[in-house]
Amino acid sequence: MGAAMTETPPPAPLRLFNSLTRQLEDFEPVHAGEARVYSCGPTVYNYPHIGNMRAYVFADTLGRTLSFKGYKLTHVINITDVGHLTDDADAGEDKLEKAAAERAQSIWDIARHYTEAYWADVKALNIRQPAHWSIATDYVPAMIEFAKAIADKHCYELESGLYFDTTSVAGYGRLARHSTDEGESRIDPVDGKRHPADFAIWRKTPAGEKRQMEWDSPWGRGAPGWHLECSVMSEALLGFPFDIHTGGIDHREIHHPNEIAQNQAHSCSNDSGARLWMHNNFLVDRSGKMSKSSGEFLRVQLLIDKGYHPLAYRLMCLQAHYRSELEFSWEGLGAALTRLKRLVMAAASVREVERAPVTDRRLSGLLARFDAAMSDDLNTPVALTLIEDAAALKKIDAGQKRAALEAMDKVLGLEVLALSRADLRIRPKVAAVTEVEIEAALTRRKEARAAKDFAASDALRDELLAAGVEVMDGDPLGWDWRLEN
Ligand SMILES: Nc1ncnc2c1ncn2[C@@H]1O[C@H](COP(=O)(O)OP(=O)(O)OP(=O)(O)O)[C@@H](O)[C@H]1O
Ligand SMILES: [Zn+2]
């Protein structure tokens, strides 16, 4: 169903790994021809790190693939601006309240600032805008209604809030695969909880305290639980059930099992609320899972400041299958940048060409294999090699080649037909010299060499080196020069 395929075998059936069944399953939409996807979004108490952004590169790749396969996509990503505690189980403080108290700032300003920072990263990584960014605080009345509907049969009230009784629904925790009490050691006990895994769907503001974000409810003034938000927003915007729910693999353990329990309670059925639950694995570094709680962390902006184009990071993510762990290193990022640059250079000759329907068998064969790879649970590592093969084809109709590259890149989102070599040049923010100055010095050096004035040419080269610029004569990738990091 890729737009450019004319003379190809029938499109491959889309198969995706369902964390609920731990199996690959055929994608069968709830509504014919449509795909409705909900992705758990960021908690906006701090900047996202590049590990968090891996979750959205994955969700975006899924969305792009569903569009490529011809489905009308409705994607929702939420913004969690209330309710997410410092501990995924029920202890700790609200992450946003804590950040606001530490910095003596308004919680609303904090939420706005970090939401905008997140959106900047979304843009830098060429993640498509979803149909809706749902903001949790906009849905508090709907959350109270949802909680009211399930309170009698499934919840009990304690001094600290309204708790969900996880034994009141069938098969609690089947997503996480924990036997009923395996979670016990991980979950901080709250006085009076009937079972360790029970969780708050409404947290009351303790007597004598005032929170910046609080609302009236039948269970007193307070704030909604994080798990409640996603159940409510996904149903409000996508209906019940919808097709695919995504998140990082940590959500498979607590957040998503709790959403599922609420969904079962609210629908008076065993329906988890989504046909497929999909989880990306972690980005790790040598010390383990990248996390904000561990102090120093990497942001997309840091990659840019060090001179790396952000789409090199996107390519780095695509080099790994989303269900595999991916280890970050600067060398790896450098290699991904070089790979992106080679691809951009190979595509350059067809950049200005009008696209033509693909009839060439080599191209249509590659497109069919590309379709098969993406349809095989988003096999991006293989898909990347296929776009490279298409870009490398020689003696081929330029318009057709353009059409094929465009169709593939629409799924991978690397902008290989829009980027130029120069866009990808390493440009650290700390550089003491401007590009105009470098180019001017290089022009003078070229003139000196043409005049066989090698002393002048060498002097210019040394001058540039002193300014941190390495001249790269005869570099096969045509970088010409590089700024030292
Ligand atoms: N290292 C990682 N690699 C891939 N995905 C991650 C990683 N860490 C978190 N995620 C995912 O990022 C998304 C956003 O998470 P959220 O904004 O709630 O971050 P967080 O839990 O506060 O972050 P952290 O775990 O870093 O403290 C979630 O889907 C989460 O599962
Ligand atoms: Zn969620």
Short mmCIF file of C-alpha atoms and ligand atoms in Angstrom, two decimals:
data_model
loop_
_atom_site.label_atom_id
_atom_site.label_comp_id
_atom_site.label_asym_id
_atom_site.label_seq_id
_atom_site.Cartn_x
_atom_site.Cartn_y
_atom_site.Cartn_z
CA MET A 1 0.00 0.00 0.00
CA GLY A 2 3.06 2.30 -0.06
CA ALA A 3 2.07 5.12 -2.41
CA ALA A 4 4.86 4.49 -4.87
CA MET A 5 4.31 0.77 -5.35
CA THR A 6 2.74 -0.07 -8.63
CA GLU A 7 4.14 -3.36 -9.82
CA THR A 8 4.74 -5.16 -6.55
CA PRO A 9 3.61 -8.26 -4.73
CA PRO A 10 0.66 -7.79 -2.39
CA PRO A 11 1.55 -5.78 0.69
CA ALA A 12 2.79 -7.75 3.66
CA PRO A 13 0.37 -8.19 6.59
CA LEU A 14 1.33 -5.94 9.49
CA ARG A 15 2.45 -7.97 12.49
CA LEU A 16 3.23 -6.36 15.83
CA PHE A 17 4.45 -7.72 19.14
CA ASN A 18 1.77 -7.59 21.82
CA SER A 19 3.22 -7.37 25.33
CA LEU A 20 -0.04 -8.77 26.71
CA THR A 21 0.34 -12.11 24.94
CA ARG A 22 4.11 -11.86 24.41
CA GLN A 23 3.49 -12.78 20.78
CA LEU A 24 3.51 -11.30 17.32
CA GLU A 25 -0.04 -10.64 16.20
CA ASP A 26 -1.68 -9.49 13.00
CA PHE A 27 -2.86 -5.93 13.28
CA GLU A 28 -6.64 -5.96 13.02
CA PRO A 29 -8.09 -2.52 13.57
CA VAL A 30 -11.08 -1.94 15.82
CA HIS A 31 -12.52 0.42 13.17
CA ALA A 32 -12.00 -0.65 9.56
CA GLY A 33 -9.25 1.33 7.85
CA GLU A 34 -8.27 3.21 11.00
CA ALA A 35 -5.52 3.02 13.57
CA ARG A 36 -5.97 4.69 16.94
CA VAL A 37 -2.86 4.91 19.07
CA TYR A 38 -2.23 6.28 22.55
CA SER A 39 1.30 6.88 23.81
CA CYS A 40 2.08 7.67 27.42
CA GLY A 41 3.67 11.07 27.33
CA PRO A 42 6.29 12.89 29.36
CA THR A 43 5.98 14.03 32.93
CA VAL A 44 6.90 17.67 32.55
CA TYR A 45 8.89 18.28 35.74
CA ASN A 46 12.27 18.31 34.04
CA TYR A 47 13.85 18.15 30.59
CA PRO A 48 13.40 14.88 28.73
CA HIS A 49 16.59 12.89 28.29
CA ILE A 50 17.44 11.14 25.04
CA GLY A 51 16.20 7.84 26.54
CA ASN A 52 12.74 9.33 27.02
CA MET A 53 12.89 10.55 23.44
CA ARG A 54 13.61 7.00 22.24
CA ALA A 55 10.06 6.18 23.40
CA TYR A 56 8.65 8.88 21.09
CA VAL A 57 10.87 7.99 18.13
CA PHE A 58 9.42 4.48 18.52
CA ALA A 59 5.81 5.72 18.79
CA ASP A 60 6.37 7.97 15.78
CA THR A 61 7.87 5.13 13.73
CA LEU A 62 4.83 3.02 14.59
CA GLY A 63 2.49 5.86 13.55
CA ARG A 64 4.38 6.44 10.29
CA THR A 65 4.24 2.72 9.52
CA LEU A 66 0.49 2.60 10.12
CA SER A 67 0.07 5.56 7.74
CA PHE A 68 2.34 3.84 5.18
CA LYS A 69 0.17 0.73 5.44
CA GLY A 70 -2.82 2.89 4.49
CA TYR A 71 -4.54 3.29 7.85
CA LYS A 72 -6.05 6.59 8.88
CA LEU A 73 -4.02 7.32 11.99
CA THR A 74 -5.24 9.08 15.11
CA HIS A 75 -2.37 9.39 17.54
CA VAL A 76 -2.64 10.82 21.05
CA ILE A 77 0.30 11.67 23.28
CA ASN A 78 -0.52 12.99 26.72
CA ILE A 79 1.34 15.52 28.81
CA THR A 80 1.43 14.52 32.46
CA ASP A 81 1.38 17.74 34.45
CA VAL A 82 -0.10 16.27 37.63
CA GLY A 83 -0.25 12.99 39.51
CA HIS A 84 3.02 11.22 38.64
CA LEU A 85 4.75 10.41 41.94
CA THR A 86 8.48 10.18 42.52
CA ASP A 87 7.90 6.46 43.05
CA ASP A 88 5.86 4.53 40.49
CA ALA A 89 4.24 2.63 43.29
CA ASP A 90 2.26 4.67 45.69
CA ALA A 91 4.78 6.37 47.84
CA GLY A 92 6.57 9.64 47.35
CA GLU A 93 5.55 13.06 46.20
CA ASP A 94 4.08 14.45 43.03
CA LYS A 95 7.05 15.05 40.71
CA LEU A 96 5.76 18.47 39.68
CA GLU A 97 4.86 19.63 43.20
CA LYS A 98 8.34 18.60 44.32
CA ALA A 99 10.09 20.46 41.50
CA ALA A 100 7.98 23.55 42.15
CA ALA A 101 8.76 23.52 45.89
CA GLU A 102 12.49 23.01 45.31
CA ARG A 103 12.70 25.87 42.86
CA ALA A 104 10.10 28.11 44.53
CA GLN A 105 8.29 28.42 41.23
CA SER A 106 4.71 28.09 40.12
CA ILE A 107 3.90 24.56 39.08
CA TRP A 108 2.08 25.88 36.03
CA ASP A 109 5.22 27.72 34.89
CA ILE A 110 7.27 24.58 35.37
CA ALA A 111 4.80 22.50 33.38
CA ARG A 112 4.74 25.06 30.56
CA HIS A 113 8.51 25.37 30.40
CA TYR A 114 9.20 21.64 30.22
CA THR A 115 6.30 20.94 27.87
CA GLU A 116 7.83 23.44 25.46
CA ALA A 117 11.27 21.90 25.90
CA TYR A 118 9.78 18.49 25.10
CA TRP A 119 8.04 19.84 22.00
CA ALA A 120 11.35 21.33 20.83
CA ASP A 121 12.92 17.85 21.03
CA VAL A 122 9.94 16.34 19.24
CA LYS A 123 10.51 18.79 16.41
CA ALA A 124 14.28 18.28 16.32
CA LEU A 125 13.82 14.52 16.01
CA ASN A 126 11.22 14.92 13.25
CA ILE A 127 8.53 13.21 15.34
CA ARG A 128 5.21 13.98 13.67
CA GLN A 129 2.63 16.02 15.54
CA PRO A 130 -0.02 13.69 16.95
CA ALA A 131 -3.70 14.48 16.41
CA HIS A 132 -3.93 15.48 20.08
CA TRP A 133 -1.56 16.41 22.85
CA SER A 134 -3.82 15.74 25.80
CA ILE A 135 -2.94 17.70 28.91
CA ALA A 136 -3.83 15.79 32.09
CA THR A 137 -5.04 18.82 34.07
CA ASP A 138 -7.66 19.50 31.36
CA TYR A 139 -9.31 16.17 32.14
CA VAL A 140 -9.68 16.27 35.93
CA PRO A 141 -13.52 16.50 35.89
CA ALA A 142 -13.64 13.48 33.57
CA MET A 143 -11.25 11.62 35.90
CA ILE A 144 -13.54 12.31 38.86
CA GLU A 145 -16.52 10.96 36.86
CA PHE A 146 -14.55 7.82 35.94
CA ALA A 147 -13.55 7.28 39.57
CA LYS A 148 -17.12 7.81 40.76
CA ALA A 149 -18.31 5.14 38.34
CA ILE A 150 -15.96 2.48 39.72
CA ALA A 151 -15.65 3.58 43.36
CA ASP A 152 -18.39 1.42 44.90
CA LYS A 153 -17.42 -1.87 43.32
CA HIS A 154 -13.67 -1.53 43.01
CA CYS A 155 -12.30 1.02 45.45
CA TYR A 156 -11.94 1.77 49.15
CA GLU A 157 -11.15 4.97 50.94
CA LEU A 158 -8.22 5.54 53.27
CA GLU A 159 -7.10 8.69 54.99
CA SER A 160 -4.64 9.34 52.15
CA GLY A 161 -7.05 8.79 49.28
CA LEU A 162 -9.23 6.51 47.22
CA TYR A 163 -7.56 3.18 46.46
CA PHE A 164 -8.21 0.64 43.74
CA ASP A 165 -8.57 -2.93 44.98
CA THR A 166 -6.52 -4.93 42.49
CA THR A 167 -8.23 -8.18 43.47
CA SER A 168 -11.57 -6.81 42.29
CA VAL A 169 -10.76 -7.46 38.62
CA ALA A 170 -9.79 -10.68 36.87
CA GLY A 171 -6.16 -11.34 36.00
CA TYR A 172 -4.56 -8.29 37.58
CA GLY A 173 -0.95 -7.85 36.52
CA ARG A 174 -1.09 -10.27 33.58
CA LEU A 175 0.72 -7.70 31.45
CA ALA A 176 3.62 -7.59 33.87
CA ARG A 177 3.43 -11.32 34.43
CA HIS A 178 3.97 -10.98 38.12
CA SER A 179 2.35 -13.58 40.24
CA THR A 180 0.09 -11.78 42.66
CA ASP A 181 2.60 -10.99 45.34
CA GLU A 182 5.87 -10.81 43.51
CA GLY A 183 5.53 -7.06 43.41
CA GLU A 184 5.41 -6.79 47.17
CA SER A 185 9.04 -6.06 47.81
CA ARG A 186 9.02 -3.26 45.25
CA ILE A 187 5.94 -1.50 46.47
CA ASP A 188 6.07 0.71 49.50
CA PRO A 189 3.31 -0.13 51.89
CA VAL A 190 0.73 2.52 52.61
CA ASP A 191 -1.03 2.05 55.94
CA GLY A 192 -4.33 0.30 55.46
CA LYS A 193 -3.86 -0.87 51.87
CA ARG A 194 -5.60 -4.19 51.44
CA HIS A 195 -3.04 -5.56 48.99
CA PRO A 196 0.45 -4.32 48.21
CA ALA A 197 -0.37 -3.72 44.56
CA ASP A 198 -3.46 -1.59 45.27
CA PHE A 199 -2.97 1.95 44.06
CA ALA A 200 -4.40 5.41 44.63
CA ILE A 201 -6.71 6.78 42.00
CA TRP A 202 -7.31 9.92 44.05
CA ARG A 203 -4.84 11.34 46.56
CA LYS A 204 -6.22 13.61 49.23
CA THR A 205 -4.29 16.69 50.23
CA PRO A 206 -3.16 15.98 53.81
CA ALA A 207 -4.96 18.07 56.45
CA GLY A 208 -3.26 21.40 57.00
CA GLU A 209 -1.36 21.26 53.69
CA LYS A 210 -2.03 23.10 50.50
CA ARG A 211 -0.99 21.88 47.11
CA GLN A 212 -0.57 24.14 44.11
CA MET A 213 -2.67 21.76 42.06
CA GLU A 214 -5.77 20.45 43.80
CA TRP A 215 -9.41 19.92 43.00
CA ASP A 216 -12.59 19.13 44.95
CA SER A 217 -13.89 15.60 44.70
CA PRO A 218 -16.29 13.29 46.57
CA TRP A 219 -13.17 12.01 48.41
CA GLY A 220 -11.99 15.42 49.50
CA ARG A 221 -9.70 18.00 47.98
CA GLY A 222 -6.77 16.47 46.19
CA ALA A 223 -5.33 15.32 42.90
CA PRO A 224 -5.87 12.38 40.55
CA GLY A 225 -3.56 9.38 40.36
CA TRP A 226 -1.29 9.08 37.34
CA HIS A 227 -2.75 5.77 36.14
CA LEU A 228 -6.26 7.23 36.12
CA GLU A 229 -5.21 9.95 33.69
CA CYS A 230 -4.26 7.65 30.87
CA SER A 231 -7.39 5.49 31.20
CA VAL A 232 -9.57 8.58 31.01
CA MET A 233 -7.78 10.47 28.24
CA SER A 234 -7.35 7.47 25.96
CA GLU A 235 -11.03 6.60 26.17
CA ALA A 236 -12.13 10.22 25.77
CA LEU A 237 -10.10 10.75 22.60
CA LEU A 238 -9.92 7.30 21.03
CA GLY A 239 -13.00 5.44 22.27
CA PHE A 240 -13.09 2.08 24.00
CA PRO A 241 -11.41 -0.14 23.09
CA PHE A 242 -8.85 1.41 20.75
CA ASP A 243 -6.01 -0.18 18.81
CA ILE A 244 -2.55 0.31 20.30
CA HIS A 245 -1.21 1.64 23.58
CA THR A 246 2.53 2.38 23.77
CA GLY A 247 5.09 3.26 26.41
CA GLY A 248 8.56 2.45 27.65
CA ILE A 249 9.13 -1.05 28.99
CA ASP A 250 9.03 0.20 32.59
CA HIS A 251 5.32 0.91 32.07
CA ARG A 252 4.71 -2.80 31.52
CA GLU A 253 5.29 -3.38 35.23
CA ILE A 254 3.01 -0.98 37.11
CA HIS A 255 1.50 1.87 35.11
CA HIS A 256 -0.08 -0.17 32.34
CA PRO A 257 -1.31 -3.06 34.53
CA ASN A 258 -3.02 -0.41 36.65
CA GLU A 259 -4.56 1.28 33.61
CA ILE A 260 -5.80 -2.12 32.47
CA ALA A 261 -7.37 -2.85 35.87
CA GLN A 262 -9.21 0.48 35.78
CA ASN A 263 -10.36 -0.14 32.20
CA GLN A 264 -11.72 -3.54 33.13
CA ALA A 265 -13.56 -2.04 36.09
CA HIS A 266 -15.00 0.84 34.11
CA SER A 267 -16.13 -1.30 31.18
CA CYS A 268 -17.46 -4.07 33.47
CA SER A 269 -15.57 -6.55 31.28
CA ASN A 270 -12.17 -8.14 30.91
CA ASP A 271 -11.25 -5.82 28.06
CA SER A 272 -7.82 -4.27 28.67
CA GLY A 273 -8.86 -1.20 26.67
CA ALA A 274 -6.39 -1.64 23.82
CA ARG A 275 -5.95 -4.49 21.37
CA LEU A 276 -2.18 -4.26 21.49
CA TRP A 277 0.15 -3.03 24.22
CA MET A 278 3.57 -2.20 22.84
CA HIS A 279 6.72 -1.27 24.73
CA ASN A 280 10.08 0.06 23.67
CA ASN A 281 13.18 -1.13 25.45
CA PHE A 282 15.56 1.24 27.22
CA LEU A 283 18.35 3.41 26.07
CA VAL A 284 21.18 2.63 28.45
CA ASP A 285 24.65 3.93 29.01
CA ARG A 286 27.53 2.25 30.71
CA SER A 287 26.06 2.89 34.12
CA GLY A 288 22.64 1.47 33.21
CA LYS A 289 19.20 2.86 32.26
CA MET A 290 19.32 6.51 31.52
CA SER A 291 17.14 8.29 34.01
CA LYS A 292 16.45 11.76 35.26
CA SER A 293 16.51 10.65 38.84
CA SER A 294 20.21 9.86 38.49
CA GLY A 295 21.32 13.48 38.22
CA GLU A 296 23.42 14.06 35.08
CA PHE A 297 21.61 13.07 31.94
CA LEU A 298 21.83 13.61 28.22
CA ARG A 299 19.46 15.90 26.40
CA VAL A 300 18.88 16.35 22.69
CA GLN A 301 20.11 19.93 23.11
CA LEU A 302 23.47 18.68 24.40
CA LEU A 303 23.91 16.56 21.27
CA ILE A 304 23.17 19.64 19.19
CA ASP A 305 25.53 21.80 21.26
CA LYS A 306 28.30 19.30 20.67
CA GLY A 307 27.69 19.66 16.97
CA TYR A 308 25.65 16.54 16.16
CA HIS A 309 22.60 16.84 13.97
CA PRO A 310 19.62 15.52 15.99
CA LEU A 311 18.54 13.22 13.16
CA ALA A 312 21.77 11.29 13.68
CA TYR A 313 20.25 10.32 17.03
CA ARG A 314 17.02 9.32 15.31
CA LEU A 315 19.02 7.11 12.96
CA MET A 316 20.87 5.66 15.94
CA CYS A 317 17.51 4.66 17.44
CA LEU A 318 16.38 3.08 14.16
CA GLN A 319 19.57 1.01 13.93
CA ALA A 320 18.31 -1.04 16.87
CA HIS A 321 15.02 -2.90 16.97
CA TYR A 322 12.70 -1.09 19.37
CA ARG A 323 12.47 -4.16 21.63
CA SER A 324 16.24 -4.36 22.09
CA GLU A 325 18.21 -2.39 24.56
CA LEU A 326 20.30 0.31 22.91
CA GLU A 327 23.54 1.52 24.39
CA PHE A 328 24.41 5.14 23.87
CA SER A 329 27.98 6.23 23.18
CA TRP A 330 29.43 9.26 21.46
CA GLU A 331 31.32 6.97 19.08
CA GLY A 332 28.03 5.30 18.17
CA LEU A 333 26.40 8.67 17.59
CA GLY A 334 29.35 9.71 15.40
CA ALA A 335 28.98 6.53 13.36
CA ALA A 336 25.25 7.16 12.95
CA LEU A 337 26.01 10.69 11.75
CA THR A 338 28.44 9.35 9.15
CA ARG A 339 25.85 6.82 8.01
CA LEU A 340 23.24 9.54 7.66
CA LYS A 341 25.67 11.67 5.72
CA ARG A 342 26.45 8.86 3.26
CA LEU A 343 22.74 8.36 2.70
CA VAL A 344 22.15 12.07 2.16
CA MET A 345 25.01 12.19 -0.34
CA ALA A 346 23.72 9.13 -2.19
CA ALA A 347 20.26 10.70 -2.41
CA ALA A 348 21.52 14.13 -3.48
CA SER A 349 21.43 13.45 -7.23
CA VAL A 350 17.66 12.92 -7.22
CA ARG A 351 16.81 15.65 -4.77
CA GLU A 352 15.63 18.13 -7.39
CA VAL A 353 14.00 15.53 -9.63
CA GLU A 354 10.26 15.15 -10.21
CA ARG A 355 9.00 11.82 -8.88
CA ALA A 356 7.78 9.17 -11.32
CA PRO A 357 5.74 5.98 -10.74
CA VAL A 358 7.98 3.08 -9.79
CA THR A 359 8.06 0.40 -12.48
CA ASP A 360 11.73 -0.60 -12.29
CA ARG A 361 11.90 -4.09 -10.87
CA ARG A 362 14.94 -3.44 -8.73
CA LEU A 363 13.21 -0.52 -7.03
CA SER A 364 9.85 -2.20 -6.66
CA GLY A 365 11.63 -5.24 -5.22
CA LEU A 366 13.35 -3.06 -2.64
CA LEU A 367 10.07 -1.35 -1.81
CA ALA A 368 8.39 -4.71 -1.29
CA ARG A 369 11.21 -5.81 1.01
CA PHE A 370 11.00 -2.51 2.84
CA ASP A 371 7.27 -3.06 3.34
CA ALA A 372 7.95 -6.58 4.58
CA ALA A 373 10.61 -5.37 7.03
CA MET A 374 8.48 -2.61 8.53
CA SER A 375 5.47 -4.95 8.63
CA ASP A 376 7.55 -7.43 10.60
CA ASP A 377 7.16 -5.68 13.96
CA LEU A 378 8.92 -2.53 12.69
CA ASN A 379 12.22 -4.03 11.65
CA THR A 380 13.96 -0.69 11.18
CA PRO A 381 17.53 -2.12 11.17
CA VAL A 382 16.68 -4.00 7.97
CA ALA A 383 14.59 -1.15 6.53
CA LEU A 384 17.61 1.16 6.85
CA THR A 385 19.75 -1.14 4.73
CA LEU A 386 17.01 -1.18 2.07
CA ILE A 387 16.80 2.60 1.74
CA GLU A 388 20.59 2.56 1.46
CA ASP A 389 20.39 -0.07 -1.29
CA ALA A 390 17.83 2.04 -3.15
CA ALA A 391 19.98 5.15 -2.80
CA ALA A 392 23.01 3.27 -4.13
CA LEU A 393 21.31 1.99 -7.31
CA LYS A 394 23.07 3.19 -10.43
CA LYS A 395 21.75 3.52 -13.99
CA ILE A 396 18.22 3.93 -12.84
CA ASP A 397 15.44 6.35 -13.68
CA ALA A 398 15.98 9.35 -11.42
CA GLY A 399 12.28 10.12 -10.96
CA GLN A 400 11.56 6.57 -9.89
CA LYS A 401 14.50 6.52 -7.54
CA ARG A 402 13.28 9.73 -5.99
CA ALA A 403 9.78 8.30 -5.53
CA ALA A 404 11.12 5.16 -3.85
CA LEU A 405 13.45 7.06 -1.51
CA GLU A 406 10.66 9.43 -0.62
CA ALA A 407 8.25 6.60 0.19
CA MET A 408 10.81 4.90 2.44
CA ASP A 409 11.94 8.08 4.11
CA LYS A 410 8.37 8.99 4.93
CA VAL A 411 8.42 5.97 7.22
CA LEU A 412 11.93 6.44 8.62
CA GLY A 413 11.66 10.22 9.00
CA LEU A 414 15.33 10.96 8.29
CA GLU A 415 14.71 13.76 5.76
CA VAL A 416 17.33 12.31 3.42
CA LEU A 417 15.98 14.33 0.49
CA ALA A 418 15.82 17.59 2.41
CA LEU A 419 19.09 17.57 4.33
CA SER A 420 22.33 18.67 2.74
CA ARG A 421 25.87 17.62 3.47
CA ALA A 422 26.54 20.97 5.07
CA ASP A 423 23.54 20.60 7.42
CA LEU A 424 25.21 17.54 8.87
CA ARG A 425 28.59 19.06 9.52
CA ILE A 426 29.70 18.87 13.15
CA ARG A 427 29.31 22.38 14.56
CA PRO A 428 29.91 22.61 18.30
CA LYS A 429 28.37 25.58 20.03
CA VAL A 430 31.66 26.42 21.78
CA ALA A 431 33.53 26.93 18.49
CA ALA A 432 35.55 30.14 18.52
CA VAL A 433 35.35 30.74 14.79
CA THR A 434 32.38 31.15 12.48
CA GLU A 435 31.71 29.10 9.38
CA VAL A 436 32.02 32.19 7.20
CA GLU A 437 35.52 32.76 8.58
CA ILE A 438 36.45 29.14 7.97
CA GLU A 439 35.15 29.15 4.42
CA ALA A 440 36.98 32.43 3.69
CA ALA A 441 40.27 31.00 5.01
CA LEU A 442 39.76 27.86 2.94
CA THR A 443 39.18 29.92 -0.21
CA ARG A 444 42.40 31.82 0.41
CA ARG A 445 44.19 28.53 0.95
CA LYS A 446 42.86 27.15 -2.32
CA GLU A 447 44.13 30.25 -4.12
CA ALA A 448 47.53 29.88 -2.47
CA ARG A 449 47.73 26.25 -3.55
CA ALA A 450 46.68 27.10 -7.09
CA ALA A 451 49.54 29.60 -7.15
CA LYS A 452 51.83 26.87 -5.77
CA ASP A 453 52.48 29.03 -2.68
CA PHE A 454 52.69 26.05 -0.31
CA ALA A 455 54.17 28.08 2.52
CA ALA A 456 51.08 30.30 2.56
CA SER A 457 48.82 27.30 2.23
CA ASP A 458 50.47 25.55 5.20
CA ALA A 459 50.34 28.71 7.27
CA LEU A 460 46.60 28.99 6.69
CA ARG A 461 46.14 25.37 7.64
CA ASP A 462 48.06 25.93 10.91
CA GLU A 463 46.07 29.06 11.63
CA LEU A 464 42.84 27.12 11.25
CA LEU A 465 44.17 24.31 13.42
CA ALA A 466 45.01 26.82 16.15
CA ALA A 467 41.36 27.93 15.99
CA GLY A 468 40.23 24.31 16.45
CA VAL A 469 39.48 23.60 12.78
CA GLU A 470 40.94 20.50 11.19
CA VAL A 471 41.24 20.76 7.42
CA MET A 472 40.35 17.42 5.83
CA ASP A 473 41.90 17.35 2.37
CA GLY A 474 40.60 14.57 0.18
CA ASP A 475 38.12 13.25 2.76
CA PRO A 476 36.01 10.61 0.99
CA LEU A 477 32.87 11.85 2.71
CA GLY A 478 33.62 15.38 1.57
CA TRP A 479 33.49 16.92 5.03
CA ASP A 480 36.30 19.34 3.93
CA TRP A 481 36.82 20.50 7.48
CA ARG A 482 35.86 19.62 11.00
CA LEU A 483 35.67 21.52 14.26
CA GLU A 484 37.46 19.77 17.09
CA ASN A 485 35.20 18.95 20.02
N1 LIG B 1 16.17 5.09 29.38
C1 LIG B 1 15.02 5.04 28.72
N2 LIG B 1 14.97 4.51 27.49
C2 LIG B 1 13.82 4.45 26.78
N3 LIG B 1 12.65 4.91 27.25
C3 LIG B 1 12.62 5.46 28.48
C4 LIG B 1 13.80 5.54 29.28
N4 LIG B 1 13.47 6.13 30.47
C5 LIG B 1 12.15 6.41 30.41
N5 LIG B 1 11.63 6.01 29.22
C6 LIG B 1 10.27 6.21 28.73
O1 LIG B 1 10.13 7.60 28.48
C7 LIG B 1 8.75 7.96 28.54
C8 LIG B 1 8.58 9.25 29.31
O2 LIG B 1 8.79 9.04 30.66
P1 LIG B 1 8.60 10.14 31.77
O3 LIG B 1 8.59 11.50 31.21
O4 LIG B 1 7.51 9.71 32.67
O5 LIG B 1 10.00 9.98 32.44
P2 LIG B 1 10.43 9.60 33.87
O6 LIG B 1 9.85 8.27 34.21
O7 LIG B 1 10.24 10.75 34.76
O8 LIG B 1 11.95 9.48 33.51
P3 LIG B 1 13.11 8.82 34.29
O9 LIG B 1 12.80 7.35 34.30
O10 LIG B 1 14.23 9.16 33.42
O11 LIG B 1 13.20 9.44 35.63
C9 LIG B 1 8.05 6.76 29.12
O12 LIG B 1 7.41 6.04 28.08
C10 LIG B 1 9.16 5.93 29.72
O13 LIG B 1 8.83 4.58 29.76
ZN ZN B 2 0.21 6.55 30.72
#
